Amino acid sequence: MRGGDAIIKALMDKGVDTIFGYPGGTVIPFYDMLYDSDLRHILVRHEQCAAHAAEGYARASGKVGVCLATSGPGATNLVTGIANAYMDSSPIIAITGQVVSNLIGNDAFQEVDIMGITMPITKHSYQPKDANDIPSVINTSFEIASTGRKGPVLIDVPKEVQEQELDDYVLGTIPTPGYKPTIRGNSKQIAKAAQMLKSAERPLILAGGGTILAGAGEEVKKLAELIKAPVATSLMGKGIVDEKEDISIGMLGMHGKQVANQNVNKTDCLLAIGCRFSDRTTGKLEEFLPEAKVIHIDIDPAEIGKNVAVDLPIVGDAKIALDQLINELEGSKIDESAWFKSIVDFKKSTIPRVSYDDIPLKPQQVIKEIAGAITEDTIVTTDVGLHQMWAAHFLDISKPRKFISSGGLGTMGFGFPAAIGAKVACPDDAVLAIVGDGGFLMVSQELATIKEHDIPVVIAMLNNRKLGMVYQWQNKMYNKRYSETDLGNTPDFVKLAESFGINAERVEEVDKTQEVLSKALKDNESMLIEITVEKDEFIPMFPPGGGINDLLGEYKYEKDVAGGK
Amino acid sequence: MSEKSHVISTLVEHKPGVLQNVASLLNRRGFNIDSITVGASEVEGLARMVFVVRGDEKVLEQVIKQLHKLVDVVKIKDLDPEYVLKRELCLVKVKTGKANVRSEVIQYADIFKAKIIDVCDDFITMEVTGHPDKIDSFLKLLEPFGIKKIARTGPTAIARGHH
């Protein structure tokens, strides 16, 4: 067995069925060995998409996603995807080829110090110099990527190490004495948290991506019901509780729901779980939570107190700590409060307007049609920009891991390849990528990937021929000086998709949208649906640097629609 | 909260890339580092890295928490200023053209327990260790003679007694 075989065997021993990659000079030995193996390889058409697909795979399934690229440009093309996984704490393993060891440091052909380049955006990295270490390096990388605060691990394998014969294949571990994530919450702190929540009059829960990573959906719901607290989420926490239910008040933040943004500051006790209080979630910190005691549960101690001052820190896994907290609270009787009722009433009276009959279609209306076409098991991925915020704000998600979006890094081009990864991980679930025309064009070459590998992904492209989010900022904050945000009239997206052999349809009217989407999702076939949307419809926001209750734009309500629609 | 100087002592895995990783982390998080020293520790395979950072309590807390996140960092201790033993090594080369200057420099070296490690017709090179303040005073005294070169290690530190 040689180094490359050991990579394949170790990955398979760790339960990996599929990897996403792209060959090149320094990984030819690996690919030669892959030729005879049972490991499924999805050939993407750009390495960045291999990393995004691995992340989509990881986030849809909860397993570790794996991508692979050659040295030099192959490796640097992975960088955006690795950074995205780092910001959103997604467990992926990126394997790169490296020039032969005796050339490292010589500026050899396609040599780049990818360990150095990715140091700030990986949880850890390895460069095995001896093929005998490969199984253990892979084993330990899985451990690091998928425990504690999850994140990407890079393994850089010099070419000759891939070819080196192993003495023995041992799936051991590389010692990591400095790596001991805290999993269980401190019981004294848990008891204090229970007291604080019991005596709170207006408790509120803020659930972030950490709750989804921990699989804490049931626990969040149970606790919220126990203490009668509404649940807001960050973008990354979307779907942790069913957003259709009374208990959910949706996304908080710059483009958050009115019910979340306008009530968060009224709470007297905020329980934040697995969230990092990003500036996009909190707005101006001085105006955030003026009267609340804050309990913060997070697996990463560095997140606690980093942005928001915390009264009670609890380091631990969200699922386990919540379970402890529930045990502590069970039996205590907390009555349905006026507070909770007022929030439910607020939510019901501020249901955002999604019904319009305008042509071109309003984006809100498109989201309404999408909502009608998907089920609660459909995996929705989004790209980054206006369409993402339309989806985050208006589309109710009912289950964890069904909304996959680029949060921290805000990577245009993420949505489509992430959908590919999600579909590979969950072939039985329908997968819908909601994208914009700008971001989709950054990764449209992956239409070849879904065609060649027969990966049925439905793409709903909201096309406004604009770089919409920047266009909105220019409209609201830069005197409508639309510098370089008009994307012009090319390409013809339908023809583009068809040239890859992917069915496509342009939709411009209301009724057609849902029909086409539903059929495509039901047929389990790849399809690009281009939906022409109004370019001057903007989503309410607080301005950058503004407080959570500052408002640019206006909230519109479904109840105001004459006669409904 | 005031900006204070803190001595942080860490045990890290003794392998390539660790110093880069630690330095890069401190830099990108915007922490001010005055000095870093690295060398072997009492544990095989682990190195002791001591650095001095400036900042308020909140900054210090973040430095420590962020360092904890690095897999290669095994242990971190913020040394209590009251019980810290801080020492630095300095090599200094001084101009001593005239004979009377040379004897004066040698007298100062005696007082500061500096070791003369090299002499030639124009220069004396000395080695002095001690608290950084002591080294500062020694260098100040030598200044009028003309200092040709200084090489300082930056302080390393350890806690006193049972601390």
Coordinates of N, CA and C in Angstrom, one line a residue, chain A residues 28-103:
Chain A
I28 N -1.4 13.5 -9.2 CA -1.5 12.5 -10.2 C -1.4 11.1 -9.5
P29 N -0.4 10.9 -8.6 CA -0.3 9.6 -8.0 C -1.5 9.2 -7.2
F30 N -2.1 10.2 -6.5 CA -3.3 9.9 -5.8 C -4.4 9.5 -6.7
Y31 N -4.6 10.3 -7.8 CA -5.7 9.9 -8.8 C -5.4 8.6 -9.5
D32 N -4.2 8.3 -9.6 CA -3.9 7.0 -10.2 C -4.3 5.8 -9.3
M33 N -4.2 6.0 -8.0 CA -4.6 5.0 -7.1 C -6.1 5.0 -6.9
L34 N -6.7 6.2 -7.0 CA -8.2 6.4 -6.9 C -8.9 5.6 -8.1
Y35 N -8.2 5.5 -9.2 CA -8.7 4.8 -10.4 C -9.2 3.4 -10.1
D36 N -8.5 2.7 -9.1 CA -8.9 1.4 -8.8 C -9.7 1.3 -7.6
S37 N -10.1 2.4 -7.0 CA -10.7 2.3 -5.7 C -12.2 2.4 -5.8
D38 N -12.9 2.2 -4.6 CA -14.3 2.3 -4.6 C -14.8 3.7 -4.1
L39 N -13.9 4.6 -3.8 CA -14.2 5.9 -3.3 C -14.8 6.7 -4.4
R40 N -16.0 7.2 -4.2 CA -16.7 8.0 -5.2 C -16.0 9.4 -5.3
H41 N -15.7 9.9 -6.5 CA -15.1 11.2 -6.7 C -16.0 12.0 -7.6
I42 N -16.3 13.2 -7.1 CA -17.1 14.1 -7.9 C -16.1 15.1 -8.5
L43 N -16.0 15.0 -9.8 CA -15.1 16.0 -10.5 C -15.8 17.3 -10.7
V44 N -15.4 18.3 -9.9 CA -16.0 19.6 -10.0 C -15.2 20.3 -11.2
R45 N -15.7 21.5 -11.5 CA -15.0 22.2 -12.6 C -14.2 23.4 -12.2
H46 N -14.1 23.6 -10.9 CA -13.3 24.7 -10.3 C -13.1 24.3 -8.8
E47 N -11.8 24.3 -8.3 CA -11.6 23.8 -7.0 C -12.4 24.5 -5.9
Q48 N -12.6 25.8 -6.1 CA -13.4 26.5 -5.1 C -14.7 25.8 -4.8
C49 N -15.3 25.3 -5.9 CA -16.6 24.6 -5.8 C -16.4 23.2 -5.1
A50 N -15.2 22.6 -5.1 CA -15.0 21.4 -4.4 C -15.1 21.7 -2.9
A51 N -14.5 22.8 -2.5 CA -14.6 23.1 -1.1 C -16.0 23.5 -0.6
H52 N -16.7 24.2 -1.5 CA -18.1 24.6 -1.1 C -19.0 23.3 -1.1
A53 N -18.8 22.4 -2.1 CA -19.6 21.2 -2.2 C -19.3 20.4 -0.9
A54 N -18.0 20.3 -0.5 CA -17.7 19.5 0.7 C -18.4 20.1 1.9
E55 N -18.5 21.5 1.9 CA -19.2 22.1 3.0 C -20.7 21.9 2.9
G56 N -21.3 21.9 1.8 CA -22.7 21.6 1.6 C -23.0 20.2 2.1
Y57 N -22.1 19.3 1.7 CA -22.2 17.9 2.1 C -22.2 17.8 3.6
A58 N -21.3 18.5 4.2 CA -21.1 18.5 5.7 C -22.3 19.0 6.4
R59 N -22.8 20.2 5.9 CA -23.9 20.8 6.6 C -25.2 20.2 6.4
A60 N -25.4 19.5 5.2 CA -26.7 18.8 5.0 C -26.7 17.5 5.9
S61 N -25.5 16.8 6.0 CA -25.5 15.5 6.6 C -25.0 15.5 8.0
G62 N -24.3 16.5 8.5 CA -23.7 16.4 9.8 C -22.4 15.6 9.8
K63 N -22.0 15.1 8.6 CA -20.7 14.4 8.5 C -19.6 15.3 8.1
V64 N -18.4 14.8 8.0 CA -17.3 15.6 7.5 C -17.2 15.6 6.0
G65 N -17.1 16.7 5.4 CA -17.0 16.8 3.9 C -15.5 16.8 3.5
V66 N -15.2 16.2 2.4 CA -13.8 16.2 2.0 C -13.6 16.7 0.6
C67 N -12.6 17.6 0.4 CA -12.3 18.1 -0.9 C -10.8 17.9 -1.2
L68 N -10.4 17.9 -2.4 CA -9.0 17.6 -2.8 C -8.6 18.4 -4.0
A69 N -7.4 18.9 -4.0 CA -6.9 19.7 -5.1 C -5.4 19.5 -5.2
T70 N -4.9 20.0 -6.3 CA -3.5 19.9 -6.5 C -2.8 21.0 -5.8
S71 N -1.5 21.1 -5.9 CA -0.7 22.1 -5.2 C -0.9 23.5 -6.0
G72 N -0.3 24.5 -5.5 CA -0.2 25.8 -6.2 C -1.6 26.3 -6.4
P73 N -2.0 26.6 -7.7 CA -3.3 27.2 -8.0 C -4.5 26.4 -7.5
G74 N -4.3 25.0 -7.6 CA -5.4 24.2 -7.1 C -5.7 24.5 -5.6
A75 N -4.6 24.5 -4.9 CA -4.7 24.8 -3.4 C -5.2 26.2 -3.2
T76 N -4.7 27.2 -3.9 CA -5.2 28.6 -3.6 C -6.7 28.7 -4.0
N77 N -7.1 28.0 -5.0 CA -8.5 28.0 -5.4 C -9.4 27.5 -4.3
L78 N -8.9 26.7 -3.5 CA -9.7 26.1 -2.3 C -9.8 27.2 -1.2
V79 N -9.0 28.2 -1.2 CA -8.9 29.1 -0.1 C -10.2 29.7 0.3
T80 N -10.9 30.2 -0.7 CA -12.2 30.9 -0.3 C -13.2 29.9 0.3
G81 N -13.2 28.7 -0.2 CA -14.1 27.6 0.4 C -13.7 27.3 1.8
I82 N -12.3 27.2 2.0 CA -11.8 26.9 3.4 C -12.2 28.0 4.3
A83 N -12.0 29.2 3.9 CA -12.4 30.4 4.7 C -13.8 30.4 5.0
N84 N -14.7 30.1 4.1 CA -16.1 30.0 4.3 C -16.4 29.0 5.4
A85 N -15.8 27.8 5.3 CA -16.1 26.7 6.3 C -15.6 27.2 7.6
Y86 N -14.5 27.9 7.7 CA -13.9 28.4 8.9 C -14.9 29.4 9.6
M87 N -15.4 30.3 8.9 CA -16.3 31.3 9.4 C -17.6 30.7 9.9
D88 N -18.0 29.7 9.2 CA -19.3 29.1 9.6 C -19.1 27.8 10.3
S89 N -17.9 27.5 10.8 CA -17.6 26.3 11.6 C -18.1 25.0 11.0
S90 N -17.8 24.9 9.8 CA -18.2 23.6 9.1 C -17.1 22.6 9.1
P91 N -17.4 21.4 9.4 CA -16.3 20.4 9.4 C -16.0 19.9 8.0
I92 N -14.9 20.4 7.5 CA -14.4 19.8 6.2 C -12.9 19.5 6.3
I93 N -12.5 18.6 5.5 CA -11.1 18.3 5.3 C -10.7 18.6 3.9
A94 N -9.7 19.5 3.8 CA -9.1 19.8 2.5 C -7.8 19.1 2.3
I95 N -7.7 18.3 1.3 CA -6.4 17.6 1.0 C -5.8 18.3 -0.2
T96 N -4.5 18.7 -0.1 CA -3.9 19.3 -1.2 C -2.6 18.5 -1.5
G97 N -2.3 18.5 -2.8 CA -1.0 17.9 -3.2 C 0.1 19.0 -2.9
Q98 N 1.3 18.5 -2.8 CA 2.4 19.5 -2.6 C 3.6 19.0 -3.4
V99 N 4.4 19.9 -3.8 CA 5.6 19.5 -4.6 C 6.5 18.5 -3.8
V100 N 7.3 17.7 -4.5 CA 8.1 16.8 -3.7 C 8.9 17.5 -2.7
S101 N 9.1 16.8 -1.6 CA 9.7 17.4 -0.4 C 11.0 18.1 -0.6
N102 N 11.9 17.5 -1.5 CA 13.2 18.2 -1.6 C 13.1 19.4 -2.5
L103 N 11.9 19.7 -3.0 CA 11.8 21.0 -3.8 C 11.1 22.0 -3.0

